[in-house]
Coordinates of C-alpha atoms and ligand atoms in Angstrom, one line a residue:
X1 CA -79.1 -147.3 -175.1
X2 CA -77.5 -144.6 -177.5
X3 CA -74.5 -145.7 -178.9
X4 CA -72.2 -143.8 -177.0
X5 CA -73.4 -144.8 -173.6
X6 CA -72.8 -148.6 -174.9
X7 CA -69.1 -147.5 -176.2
X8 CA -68.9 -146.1 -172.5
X9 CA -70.2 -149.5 -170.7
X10 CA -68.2 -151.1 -173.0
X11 CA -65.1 -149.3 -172.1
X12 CA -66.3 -149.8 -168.5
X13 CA -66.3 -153.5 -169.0
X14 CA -62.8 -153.6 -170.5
X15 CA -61.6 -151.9 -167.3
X16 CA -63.4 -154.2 -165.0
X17 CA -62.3 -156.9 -167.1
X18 CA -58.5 -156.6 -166.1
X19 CA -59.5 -157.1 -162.8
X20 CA -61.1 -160.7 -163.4
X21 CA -59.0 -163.9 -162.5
X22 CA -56.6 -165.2 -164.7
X23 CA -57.1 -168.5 -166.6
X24 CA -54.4 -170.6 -165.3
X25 CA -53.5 -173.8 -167.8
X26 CA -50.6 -175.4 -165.5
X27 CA -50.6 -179.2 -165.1
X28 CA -51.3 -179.1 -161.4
X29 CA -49.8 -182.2 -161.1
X30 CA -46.7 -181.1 -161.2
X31 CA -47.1 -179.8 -157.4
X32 CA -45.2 -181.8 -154.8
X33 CA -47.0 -179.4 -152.3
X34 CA -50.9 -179.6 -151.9
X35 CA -51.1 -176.1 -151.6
X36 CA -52.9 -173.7 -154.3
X37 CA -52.3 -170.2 -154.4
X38 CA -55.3 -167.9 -156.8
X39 CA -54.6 -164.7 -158.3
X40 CA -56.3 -161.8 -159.6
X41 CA -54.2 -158.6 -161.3
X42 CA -55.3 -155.7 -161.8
X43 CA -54.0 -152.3 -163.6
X44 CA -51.3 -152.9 -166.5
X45 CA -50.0 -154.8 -168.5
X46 CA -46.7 -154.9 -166.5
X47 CA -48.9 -156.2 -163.6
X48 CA -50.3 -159.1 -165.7
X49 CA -46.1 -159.6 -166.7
X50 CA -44.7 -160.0 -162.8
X51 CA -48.3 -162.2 -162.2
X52 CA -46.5 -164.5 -164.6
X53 CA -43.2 -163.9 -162.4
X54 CA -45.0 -164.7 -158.8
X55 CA -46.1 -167.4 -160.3
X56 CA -42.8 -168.9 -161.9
X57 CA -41.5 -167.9 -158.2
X58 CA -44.6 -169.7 -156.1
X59 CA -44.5 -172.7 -158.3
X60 CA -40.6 -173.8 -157.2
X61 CA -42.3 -173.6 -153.8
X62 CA -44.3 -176.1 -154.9
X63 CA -47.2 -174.2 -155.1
X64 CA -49.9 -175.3 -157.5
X65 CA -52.3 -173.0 -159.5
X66 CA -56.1 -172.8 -158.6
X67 CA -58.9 -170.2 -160.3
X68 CA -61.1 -171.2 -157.7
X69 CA -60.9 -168.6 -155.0
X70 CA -62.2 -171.6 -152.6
X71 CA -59.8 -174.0 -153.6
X72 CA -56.6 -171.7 -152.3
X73 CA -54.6 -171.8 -149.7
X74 CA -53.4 -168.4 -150.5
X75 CA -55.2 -165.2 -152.2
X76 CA -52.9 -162.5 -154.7
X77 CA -54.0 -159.3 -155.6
X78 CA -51.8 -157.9 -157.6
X79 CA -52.9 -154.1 -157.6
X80 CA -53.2 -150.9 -159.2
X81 CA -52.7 -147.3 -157.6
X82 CA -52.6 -145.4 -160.7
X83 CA -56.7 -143.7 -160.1
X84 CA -58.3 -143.7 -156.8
X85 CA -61.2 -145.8 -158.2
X86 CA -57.8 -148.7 -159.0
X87 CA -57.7 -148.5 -155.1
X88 CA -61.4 -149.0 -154.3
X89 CA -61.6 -151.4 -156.4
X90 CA -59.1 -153.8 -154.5
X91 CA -60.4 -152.4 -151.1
X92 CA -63.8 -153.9 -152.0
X93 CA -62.4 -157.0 -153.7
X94 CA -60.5 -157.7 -150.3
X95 CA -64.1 -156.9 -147.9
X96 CA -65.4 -160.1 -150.5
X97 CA -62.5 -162.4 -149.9
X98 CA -62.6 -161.2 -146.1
X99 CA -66.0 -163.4 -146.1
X100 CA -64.8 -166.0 -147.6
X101 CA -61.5 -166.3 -145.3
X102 CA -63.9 -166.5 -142.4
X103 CA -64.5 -170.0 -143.6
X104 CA -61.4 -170.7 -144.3
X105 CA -59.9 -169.4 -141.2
X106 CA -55.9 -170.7 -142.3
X107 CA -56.1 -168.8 -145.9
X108 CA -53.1 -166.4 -146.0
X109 CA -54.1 -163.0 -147.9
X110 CA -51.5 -161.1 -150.0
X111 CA -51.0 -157.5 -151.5
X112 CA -48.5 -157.1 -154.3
X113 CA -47.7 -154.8 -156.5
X114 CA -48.1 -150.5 -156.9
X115 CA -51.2 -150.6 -153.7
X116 CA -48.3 -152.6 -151.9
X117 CA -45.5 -150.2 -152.8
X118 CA -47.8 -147.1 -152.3
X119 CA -49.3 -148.1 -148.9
X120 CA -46.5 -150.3 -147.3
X121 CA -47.4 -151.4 -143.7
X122 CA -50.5 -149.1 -143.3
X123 CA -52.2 -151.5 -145.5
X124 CA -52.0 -154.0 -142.8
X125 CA -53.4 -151.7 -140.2
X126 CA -56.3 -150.5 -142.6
X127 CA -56.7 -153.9 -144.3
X128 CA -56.8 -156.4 -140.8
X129 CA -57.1 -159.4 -142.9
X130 CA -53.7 -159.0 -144.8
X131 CA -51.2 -161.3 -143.8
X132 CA -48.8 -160.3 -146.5
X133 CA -47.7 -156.8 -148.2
X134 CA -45.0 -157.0 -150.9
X135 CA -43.7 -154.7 -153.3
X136 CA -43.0 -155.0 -157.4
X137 CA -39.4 -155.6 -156.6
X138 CA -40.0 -157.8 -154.1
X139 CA -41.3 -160.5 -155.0
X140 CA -37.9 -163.0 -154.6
X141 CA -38.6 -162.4 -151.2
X142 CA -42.3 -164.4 -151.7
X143 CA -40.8 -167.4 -150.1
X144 CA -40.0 -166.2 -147.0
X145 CA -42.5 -163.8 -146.0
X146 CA -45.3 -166.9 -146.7
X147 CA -43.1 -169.0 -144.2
X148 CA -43.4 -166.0 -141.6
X149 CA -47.3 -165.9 -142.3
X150 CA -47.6 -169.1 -141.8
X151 CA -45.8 -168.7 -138.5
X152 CA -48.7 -166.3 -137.6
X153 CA -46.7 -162.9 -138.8
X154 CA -47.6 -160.3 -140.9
X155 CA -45.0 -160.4 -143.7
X156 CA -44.4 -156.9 -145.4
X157 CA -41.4 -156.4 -148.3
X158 CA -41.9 -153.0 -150.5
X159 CA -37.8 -152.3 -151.0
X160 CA -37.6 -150.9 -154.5
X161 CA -34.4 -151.6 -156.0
X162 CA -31.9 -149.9 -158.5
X163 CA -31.3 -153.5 -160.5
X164 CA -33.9 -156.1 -160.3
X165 CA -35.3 -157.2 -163.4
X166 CA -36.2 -160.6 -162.9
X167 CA -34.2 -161.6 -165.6
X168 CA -33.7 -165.1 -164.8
X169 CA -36.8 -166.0 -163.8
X170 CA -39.1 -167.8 -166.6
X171 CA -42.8 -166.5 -166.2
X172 CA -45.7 -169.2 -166.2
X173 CA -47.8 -167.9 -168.7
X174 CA -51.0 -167.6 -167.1
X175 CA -53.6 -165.3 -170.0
X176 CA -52.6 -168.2 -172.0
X177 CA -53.9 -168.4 -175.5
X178 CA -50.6 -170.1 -176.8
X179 CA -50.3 -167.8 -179.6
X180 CA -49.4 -164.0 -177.8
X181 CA -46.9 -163.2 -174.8
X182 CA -45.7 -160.2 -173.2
X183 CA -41.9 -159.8 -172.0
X184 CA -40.9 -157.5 -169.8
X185 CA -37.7 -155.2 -171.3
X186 CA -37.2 -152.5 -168.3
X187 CA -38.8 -151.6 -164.7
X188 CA -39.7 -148.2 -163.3
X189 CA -40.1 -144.7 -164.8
X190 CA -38.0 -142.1 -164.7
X191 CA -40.1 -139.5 -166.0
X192 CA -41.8 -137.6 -163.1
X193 CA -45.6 -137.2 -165.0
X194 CA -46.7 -134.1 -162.6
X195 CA -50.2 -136.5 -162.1
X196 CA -48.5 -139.8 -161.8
X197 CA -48.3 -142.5 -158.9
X198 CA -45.9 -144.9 -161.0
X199 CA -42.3 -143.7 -160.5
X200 CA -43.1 -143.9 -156.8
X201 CA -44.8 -147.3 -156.9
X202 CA -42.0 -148.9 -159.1
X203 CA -38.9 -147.3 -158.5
X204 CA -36.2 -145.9 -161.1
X205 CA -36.2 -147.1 -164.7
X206 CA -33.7 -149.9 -165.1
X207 CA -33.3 -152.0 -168.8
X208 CA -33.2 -155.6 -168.7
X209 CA -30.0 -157.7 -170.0
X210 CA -30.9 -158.1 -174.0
X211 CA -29.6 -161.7 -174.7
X212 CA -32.0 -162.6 -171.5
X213 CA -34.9 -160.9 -173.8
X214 CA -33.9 -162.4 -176.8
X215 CA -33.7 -165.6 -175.5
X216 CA -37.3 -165.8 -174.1
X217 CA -38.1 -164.5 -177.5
X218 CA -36.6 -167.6 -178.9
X219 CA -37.9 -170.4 -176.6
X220 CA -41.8 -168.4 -176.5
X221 CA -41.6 -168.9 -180.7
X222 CA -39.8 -172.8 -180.2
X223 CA -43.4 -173.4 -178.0
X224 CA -45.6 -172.2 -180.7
X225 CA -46.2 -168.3 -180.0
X226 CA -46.2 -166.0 -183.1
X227 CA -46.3 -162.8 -181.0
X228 CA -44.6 -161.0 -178.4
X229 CA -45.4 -157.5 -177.1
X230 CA -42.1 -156.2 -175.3
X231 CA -43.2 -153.9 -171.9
X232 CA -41.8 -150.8 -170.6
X233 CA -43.6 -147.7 -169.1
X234 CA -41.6 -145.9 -171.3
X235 CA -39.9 -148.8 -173.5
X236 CA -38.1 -145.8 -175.9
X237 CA -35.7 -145.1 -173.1
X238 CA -34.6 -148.6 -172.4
X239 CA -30.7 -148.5 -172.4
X240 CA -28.2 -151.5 -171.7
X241 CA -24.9 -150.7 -170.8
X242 CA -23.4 -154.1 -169.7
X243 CA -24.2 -155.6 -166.4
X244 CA -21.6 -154.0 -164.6
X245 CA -22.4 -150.4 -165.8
X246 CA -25.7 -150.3 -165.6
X247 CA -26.3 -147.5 -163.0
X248 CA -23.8 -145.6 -164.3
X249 CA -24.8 -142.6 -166.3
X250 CA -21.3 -142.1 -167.8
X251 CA -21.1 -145.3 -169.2
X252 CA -21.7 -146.1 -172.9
X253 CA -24.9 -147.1 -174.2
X254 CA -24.3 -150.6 -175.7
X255 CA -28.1 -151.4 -177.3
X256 CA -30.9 -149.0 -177.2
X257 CA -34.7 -149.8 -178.0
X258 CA -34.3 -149.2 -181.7
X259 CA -31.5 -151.9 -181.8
X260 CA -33.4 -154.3 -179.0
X261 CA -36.4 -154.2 -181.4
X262 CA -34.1 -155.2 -184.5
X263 CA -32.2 -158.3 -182.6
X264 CA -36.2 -159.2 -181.3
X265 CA -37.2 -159.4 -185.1
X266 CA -35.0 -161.3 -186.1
X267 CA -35.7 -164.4 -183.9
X268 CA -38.2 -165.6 -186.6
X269 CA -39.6 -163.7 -189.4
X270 CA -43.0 -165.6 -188.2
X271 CA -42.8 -163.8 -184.8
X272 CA -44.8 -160.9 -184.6
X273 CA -43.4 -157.7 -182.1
X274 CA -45.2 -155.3 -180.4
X275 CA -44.5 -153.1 -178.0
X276 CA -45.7 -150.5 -175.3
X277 CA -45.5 -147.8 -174.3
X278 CA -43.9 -145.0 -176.3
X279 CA -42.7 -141.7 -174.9
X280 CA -43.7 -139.0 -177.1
X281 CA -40.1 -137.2 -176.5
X282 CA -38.1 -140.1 -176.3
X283 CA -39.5 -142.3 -179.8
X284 CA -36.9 -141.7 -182.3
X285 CA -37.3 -141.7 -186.1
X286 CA -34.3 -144.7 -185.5
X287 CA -37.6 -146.5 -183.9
X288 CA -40.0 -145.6 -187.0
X289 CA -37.4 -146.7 -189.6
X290 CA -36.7 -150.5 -187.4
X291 CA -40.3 -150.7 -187.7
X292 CA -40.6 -150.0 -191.3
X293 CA -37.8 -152.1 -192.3
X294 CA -39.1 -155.0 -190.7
X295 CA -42.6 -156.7 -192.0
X296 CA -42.7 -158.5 -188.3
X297 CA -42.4 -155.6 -186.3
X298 CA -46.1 -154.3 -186.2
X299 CA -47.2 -151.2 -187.7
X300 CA -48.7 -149.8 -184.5
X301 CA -47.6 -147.0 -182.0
X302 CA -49.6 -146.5 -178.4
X303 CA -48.1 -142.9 -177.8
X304 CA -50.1 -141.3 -175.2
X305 CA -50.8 -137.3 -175.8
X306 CA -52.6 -137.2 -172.2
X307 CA -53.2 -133.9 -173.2
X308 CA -53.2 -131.5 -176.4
X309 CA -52.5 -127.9 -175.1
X310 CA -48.9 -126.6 -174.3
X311 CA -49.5 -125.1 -171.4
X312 CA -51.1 -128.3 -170.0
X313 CA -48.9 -130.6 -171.1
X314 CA -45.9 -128.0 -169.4
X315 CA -47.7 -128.8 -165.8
X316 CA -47.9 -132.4 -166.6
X317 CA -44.5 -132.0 -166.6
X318 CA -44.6 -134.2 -170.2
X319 CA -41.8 -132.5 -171.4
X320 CA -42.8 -131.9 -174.7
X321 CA -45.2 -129.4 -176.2
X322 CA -48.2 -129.5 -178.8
X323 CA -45.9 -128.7 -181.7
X324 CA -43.3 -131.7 -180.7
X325 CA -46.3 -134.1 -180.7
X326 CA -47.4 -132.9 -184.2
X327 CA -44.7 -133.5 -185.2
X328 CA -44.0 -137.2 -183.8
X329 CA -46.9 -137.8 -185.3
X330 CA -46.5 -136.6 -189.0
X331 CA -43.2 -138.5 -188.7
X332 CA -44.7 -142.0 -187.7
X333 CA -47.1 -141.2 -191.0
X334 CA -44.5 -140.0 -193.1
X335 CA -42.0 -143.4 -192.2
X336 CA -44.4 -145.9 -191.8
X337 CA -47.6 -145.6 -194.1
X338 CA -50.8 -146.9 -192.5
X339 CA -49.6 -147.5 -188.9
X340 CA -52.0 -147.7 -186.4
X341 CA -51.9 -144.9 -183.3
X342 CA -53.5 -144.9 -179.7
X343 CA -52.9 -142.8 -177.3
X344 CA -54.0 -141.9 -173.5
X345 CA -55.8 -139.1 -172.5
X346 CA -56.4 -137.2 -169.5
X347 CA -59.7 -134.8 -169.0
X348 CA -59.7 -132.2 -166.5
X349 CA -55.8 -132.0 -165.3
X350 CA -56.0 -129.0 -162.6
X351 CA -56.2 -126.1 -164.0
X352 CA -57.3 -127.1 -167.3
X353 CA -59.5 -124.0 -169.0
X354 CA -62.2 -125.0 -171.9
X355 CA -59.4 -123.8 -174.4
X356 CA -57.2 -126.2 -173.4
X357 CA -60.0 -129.4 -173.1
X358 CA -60.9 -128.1 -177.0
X359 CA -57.0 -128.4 -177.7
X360 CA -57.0 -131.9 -176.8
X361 CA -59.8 -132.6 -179.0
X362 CA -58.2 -131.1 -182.6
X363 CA -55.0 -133.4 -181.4
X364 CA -57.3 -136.1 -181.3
X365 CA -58.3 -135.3 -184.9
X366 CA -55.0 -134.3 -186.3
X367 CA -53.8 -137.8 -185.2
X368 CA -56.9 -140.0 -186.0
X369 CA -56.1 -142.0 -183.3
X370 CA -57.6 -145.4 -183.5
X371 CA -58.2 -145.9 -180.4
X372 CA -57.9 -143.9 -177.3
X373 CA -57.6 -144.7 -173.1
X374 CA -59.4 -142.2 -171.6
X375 CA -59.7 -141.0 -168.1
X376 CA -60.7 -137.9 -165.7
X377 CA -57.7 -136.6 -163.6
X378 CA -57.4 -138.3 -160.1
X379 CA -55.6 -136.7 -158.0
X380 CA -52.8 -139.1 -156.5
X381 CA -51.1 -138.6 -152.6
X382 CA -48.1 -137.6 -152.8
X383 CA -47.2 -136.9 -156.5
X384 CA -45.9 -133.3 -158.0
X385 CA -49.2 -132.3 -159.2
X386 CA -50.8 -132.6 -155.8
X387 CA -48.1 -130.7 -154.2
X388 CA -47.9 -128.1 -157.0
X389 CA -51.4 -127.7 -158.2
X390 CA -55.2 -127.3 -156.8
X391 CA -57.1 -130.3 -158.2
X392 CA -59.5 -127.2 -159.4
X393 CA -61.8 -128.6 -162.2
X394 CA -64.6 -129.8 -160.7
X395 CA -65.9 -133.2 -161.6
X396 CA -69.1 -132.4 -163.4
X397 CA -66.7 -130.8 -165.8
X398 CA -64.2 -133.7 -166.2
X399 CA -66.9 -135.8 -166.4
X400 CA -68.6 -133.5 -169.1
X401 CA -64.9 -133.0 -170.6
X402 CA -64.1 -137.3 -170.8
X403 CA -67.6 -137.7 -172.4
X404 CA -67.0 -135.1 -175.1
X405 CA -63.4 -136.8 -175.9
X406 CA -64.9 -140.1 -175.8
X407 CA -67.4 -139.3 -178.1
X408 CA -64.6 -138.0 -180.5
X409 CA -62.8 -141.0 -180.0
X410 CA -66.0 -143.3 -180.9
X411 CA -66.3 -141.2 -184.4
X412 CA -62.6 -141.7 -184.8
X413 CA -62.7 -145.4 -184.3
X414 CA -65.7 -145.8 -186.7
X415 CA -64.6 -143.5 -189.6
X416 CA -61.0 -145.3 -189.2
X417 CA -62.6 -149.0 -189.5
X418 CA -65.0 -147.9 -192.1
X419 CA -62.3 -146.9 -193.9
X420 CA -60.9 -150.2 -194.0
X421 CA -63.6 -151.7 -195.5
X422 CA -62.6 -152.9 -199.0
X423 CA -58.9 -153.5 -197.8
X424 CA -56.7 -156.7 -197.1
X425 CA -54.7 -157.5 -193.8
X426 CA -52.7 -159.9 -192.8
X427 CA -54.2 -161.4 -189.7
X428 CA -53.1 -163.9 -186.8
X429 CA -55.1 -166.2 -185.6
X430 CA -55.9 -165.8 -182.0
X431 CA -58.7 -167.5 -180.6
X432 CA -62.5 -168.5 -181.3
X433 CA -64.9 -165.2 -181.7
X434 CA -66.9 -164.8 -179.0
X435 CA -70.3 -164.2 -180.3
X436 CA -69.6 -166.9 -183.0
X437 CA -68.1 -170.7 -182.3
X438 CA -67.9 -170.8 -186.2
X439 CA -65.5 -167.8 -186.6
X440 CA -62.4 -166.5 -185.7
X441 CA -60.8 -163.9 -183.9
X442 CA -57.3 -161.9 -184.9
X443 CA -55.6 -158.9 -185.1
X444 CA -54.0 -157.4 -188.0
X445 CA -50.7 -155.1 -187.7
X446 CA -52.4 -152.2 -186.9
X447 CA -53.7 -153.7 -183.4
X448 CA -57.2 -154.0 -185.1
X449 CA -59.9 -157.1 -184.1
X450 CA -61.1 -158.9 -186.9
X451 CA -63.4 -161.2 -187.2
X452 CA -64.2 -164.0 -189.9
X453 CA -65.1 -167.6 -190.9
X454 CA -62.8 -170.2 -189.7
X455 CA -62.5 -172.0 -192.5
X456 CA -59.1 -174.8 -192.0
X457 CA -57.5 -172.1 -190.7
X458 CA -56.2 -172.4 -186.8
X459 CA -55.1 -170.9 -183.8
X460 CA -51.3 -169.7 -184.6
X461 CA -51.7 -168.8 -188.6
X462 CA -51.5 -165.8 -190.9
X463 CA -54.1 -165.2 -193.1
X464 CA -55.1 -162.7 -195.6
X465 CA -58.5 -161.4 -194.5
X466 CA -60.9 -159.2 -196.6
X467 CA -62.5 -156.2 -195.1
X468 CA -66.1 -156.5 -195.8
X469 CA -68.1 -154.0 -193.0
X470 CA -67.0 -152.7 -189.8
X471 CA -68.2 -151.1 -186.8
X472 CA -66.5 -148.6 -184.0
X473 CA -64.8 -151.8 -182.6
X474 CA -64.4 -154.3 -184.8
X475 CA -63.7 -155.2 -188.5
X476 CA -65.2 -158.5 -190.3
X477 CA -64.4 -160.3 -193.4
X478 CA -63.2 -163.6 -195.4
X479 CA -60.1 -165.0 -195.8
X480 CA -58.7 -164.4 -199.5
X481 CA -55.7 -165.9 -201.4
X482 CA -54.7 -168.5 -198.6
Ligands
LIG501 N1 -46.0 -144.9 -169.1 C1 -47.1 -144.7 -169.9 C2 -47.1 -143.2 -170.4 O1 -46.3 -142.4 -170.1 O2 -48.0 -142.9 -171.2 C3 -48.4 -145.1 -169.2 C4 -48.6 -144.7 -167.8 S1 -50.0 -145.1 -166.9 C5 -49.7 -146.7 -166.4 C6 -51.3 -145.3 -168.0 C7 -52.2 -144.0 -168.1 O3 -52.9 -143.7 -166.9 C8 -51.4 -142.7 -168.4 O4 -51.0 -142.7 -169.7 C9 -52.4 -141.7 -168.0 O5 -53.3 -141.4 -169.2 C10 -53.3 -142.4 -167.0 N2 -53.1 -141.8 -165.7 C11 -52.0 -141.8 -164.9 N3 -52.1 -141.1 -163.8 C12 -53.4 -140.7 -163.8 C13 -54.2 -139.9 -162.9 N4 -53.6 -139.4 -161.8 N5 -55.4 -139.6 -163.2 C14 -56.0 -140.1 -164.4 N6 -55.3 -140.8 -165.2 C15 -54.0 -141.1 -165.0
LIG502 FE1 -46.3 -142.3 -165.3 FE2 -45.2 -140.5 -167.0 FE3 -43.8 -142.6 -166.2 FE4 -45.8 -142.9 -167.9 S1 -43.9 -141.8 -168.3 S2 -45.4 -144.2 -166.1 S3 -47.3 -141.4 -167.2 S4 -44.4 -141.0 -164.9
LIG503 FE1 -51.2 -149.4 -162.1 FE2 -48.8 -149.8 -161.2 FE3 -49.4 -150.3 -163.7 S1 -50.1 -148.1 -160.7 S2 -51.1 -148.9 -164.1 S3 -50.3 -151.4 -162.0 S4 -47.5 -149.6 -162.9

């Protein structure tokens, strides 16, 4: 296999990888019920967030955790809408569990999450063996609908709302390594992405009370976790105006993200923050300068380009244009030396000429990204860009297009980690390498993987590691100076 194809499988393997159940480390016998519910997410990382909600929610109902499928008394998915392959996925997943729910005739099935939202009752008629449909700000309601289910209804909730955040509820960490967490700042998406299914799936934008994300900060680094990654479709725009004011566009912004991401780093020097995902016109140099001012907040930006011509961009509706971009960019490596950028990328939006796909592809080199998520345009029901525009590039060519960007990104990724060869980072400890029980694996700042002899080192430290070789994925070396 050419090494391109195997950077494609293994990009294919990463997607189908968030789709795989989650390990679930709860005592089960906690549960005063003898009911187990299983779940599977799919889609992103806000998904994998409210998983850990439903379960927090599902657990003071005295529902226990299972990850085997056979063992439940009731099936999540937690789904995806954002490409139509998202959707087949889950369609296919549900035809599997539709055999196994033969045998187990009094297994309830649910839907939550963006397919929910997206579909609402007709998911139910499509899908006969659904017994429960619920929305992303819906899921208080979890109790109930599973007592109507059991009654023999179908249970549906998919009522977005202007203020639920979830902020009382403490998640159940389910992808538990013990050491990284995400927390949840904001909900929904104002920006109305010409291609995107999201603002409809989630509802308006709406920031989460600060002291309540502080304070999970706080009791996640009390437990033993030494990074947090704070979610947000757009977590530059989060705004908190006081609970009373918070759906009032007059009122005075009281913390913004810059200031949410000082009072974050501060909790413990020894916490790392992260953070995704960054609106090209809404991340601030006020942002870039909080990063650089403190060591804990990591030097890594995911700032999605989607695409690198004007014109392009204009019918994404991005609202900002090549030269903007540039410029973001120069200023991330003007204030903070050395960080790390990703980005998304779309192939093939409708109407995209050759010029334009070759556009995308100096952006990618201007901003070396380090690593890319790349996609071919799927048209979505219902969104501006399939009311506006003819889904007109025909898929040999966005196929032909994603390759060619891929391909760029692969040579990007390897030049980037070769360069690093030769250089320190400071690393946390994560989890045991894969391919090697003798070795660990971290990450540095920059959102790299790096691999390297365990040494007396364990899950939860910093250490200094020494780049020795790379490859398009990963970076190996020793720990020095510890
Ligand atoms: N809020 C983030 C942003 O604005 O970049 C991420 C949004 S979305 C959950 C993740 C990525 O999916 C997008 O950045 C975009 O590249 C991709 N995407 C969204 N809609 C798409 C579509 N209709 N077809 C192909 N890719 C899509
Ligand atoms: Fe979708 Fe755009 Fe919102 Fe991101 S910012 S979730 S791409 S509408
Ligand atoms: Fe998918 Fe919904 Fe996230 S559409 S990408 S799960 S917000």
């Amino acid at each position: 296999m050419s090494e391109l194809l195997e950077y494609i499988e293994q990009k294919k393997h990463d997607e189908t990888r968030q789709g795989e159940a989650l390990n679930l480390p709860l005592n089960e016998s906690e549960f005063k019920n003898n009911k187990h519910f299983y779940i599977e997410s799919y889609g992103c990382a806000m998904n994998f967030s409210d998983s850990e909600i439903v379960a927090s929610i599902l657990a003071k109902q005295g529902y226990g955790l299972t990850t085997n499928i056979f063992d439940a008394d009731l099936v999540l998915l937690n789904t995806c809408s954002i490409r139509e392959k998202a959707e087949q996925t889950v369609r296919m997943r549900l035809t599997n569990i539709n055999q196994i729910k033969k045998q187990k005739p009094g297994m309830l099935v649910g839907v939550l999450g963006c397919m929910a939202e997206r579909l609402k009752s007709k998911l139910l008629e499509e899908e006969k063996l659904v017994d429960i449909v619920v929305g992303p700000d819906a899921y208080r309601s979890l109790p109930e609908l599973l007592e109507e289910a059991e009654g023999g209804q179908k249970g549906v909730n998919v009522l977005l709302s202007r203020e639920e955040t979830y902020a009382d509820i403490s998640p159940v960490r389910l992808d538990n390594n013990g050491v990284t967490a995400f927390i949840s700042i904001m909900r929904g998406c104002d920006n109305m992405c010409s291609f995107c299914v999201v603002p409809f799936t989630r509802g308006r934008e709406r920031s989460r009370n600060p002291e309540t994300i502080v304070q999970e900060a706080h009791d996640l680094f009390n437990r033993g976790y030494r990074e947090v990654t704070l979610l947000g479709q757009n977590v530059d725009s989060y705004k908190w105006k006081g609970e009373e004011n918070q759906t009032n566009k007059e009122a005075a912004v009281l913390m913004n993200f810059a200031q949410l991401l000082e009072a974050v780093a501060q909790v413990n020097p020894l916490l790392r923050v992260r953070f995704s995902t960054s609106h090209p016109k809404d991340i601030g140099d006020d942002v870039l300068h909080t990063i650089a001012k403190y060591h804990n907040i990591c030097n890594y930006i995911h700032l999605p380009v989607q695409s690198g011509n004007s014109a392009c961009l204009e019918r994404m509706n991005r609202t900002y244009d090549r030269e903007w971009y540039l410029n973001r960019i120069d200023a991330i490596r003007r204030i903070i030396p050395g960080c790390g950028i990703s980005s998304d990328v779309i192939a093939g939006f409708c109407g995209e000429t050759e010029e334009e796909h070759l556009d995308t592809i100096s952006m990618m080199q201007y901003a070396k990204y380090d690593m890319s998520y790349m996609y071919y345009y799927s048209e979505r029901p219902g969104t501006m860009a399939a009311k506006k525009y003819a889904d007109d590039v025909p898929l040999e060519t966005k196929k032909r297009r994603l390759a060619e960007i891929v391909e760029v990104q692969y040579q990007l990724s390897l030049q980037n980690n070769l360069d690093d060869i030769g250089k320190t980072f400071e690393v946390l400890v994560e989890k045991t390498s894969k391919k090697n029980e003798d070795e660990w694996c971290g990450r540095n700042q920059q959102n790299k993987v790096i691999i390297f002899p365990k040494g007396n080192h364990k899950v939860g430290d910093y250490v200094n590691v020494y780049i020795e070789s790379a490859n398009k994925a990963t970076l190996k070396g020793r720990v020095v100076g510890n």
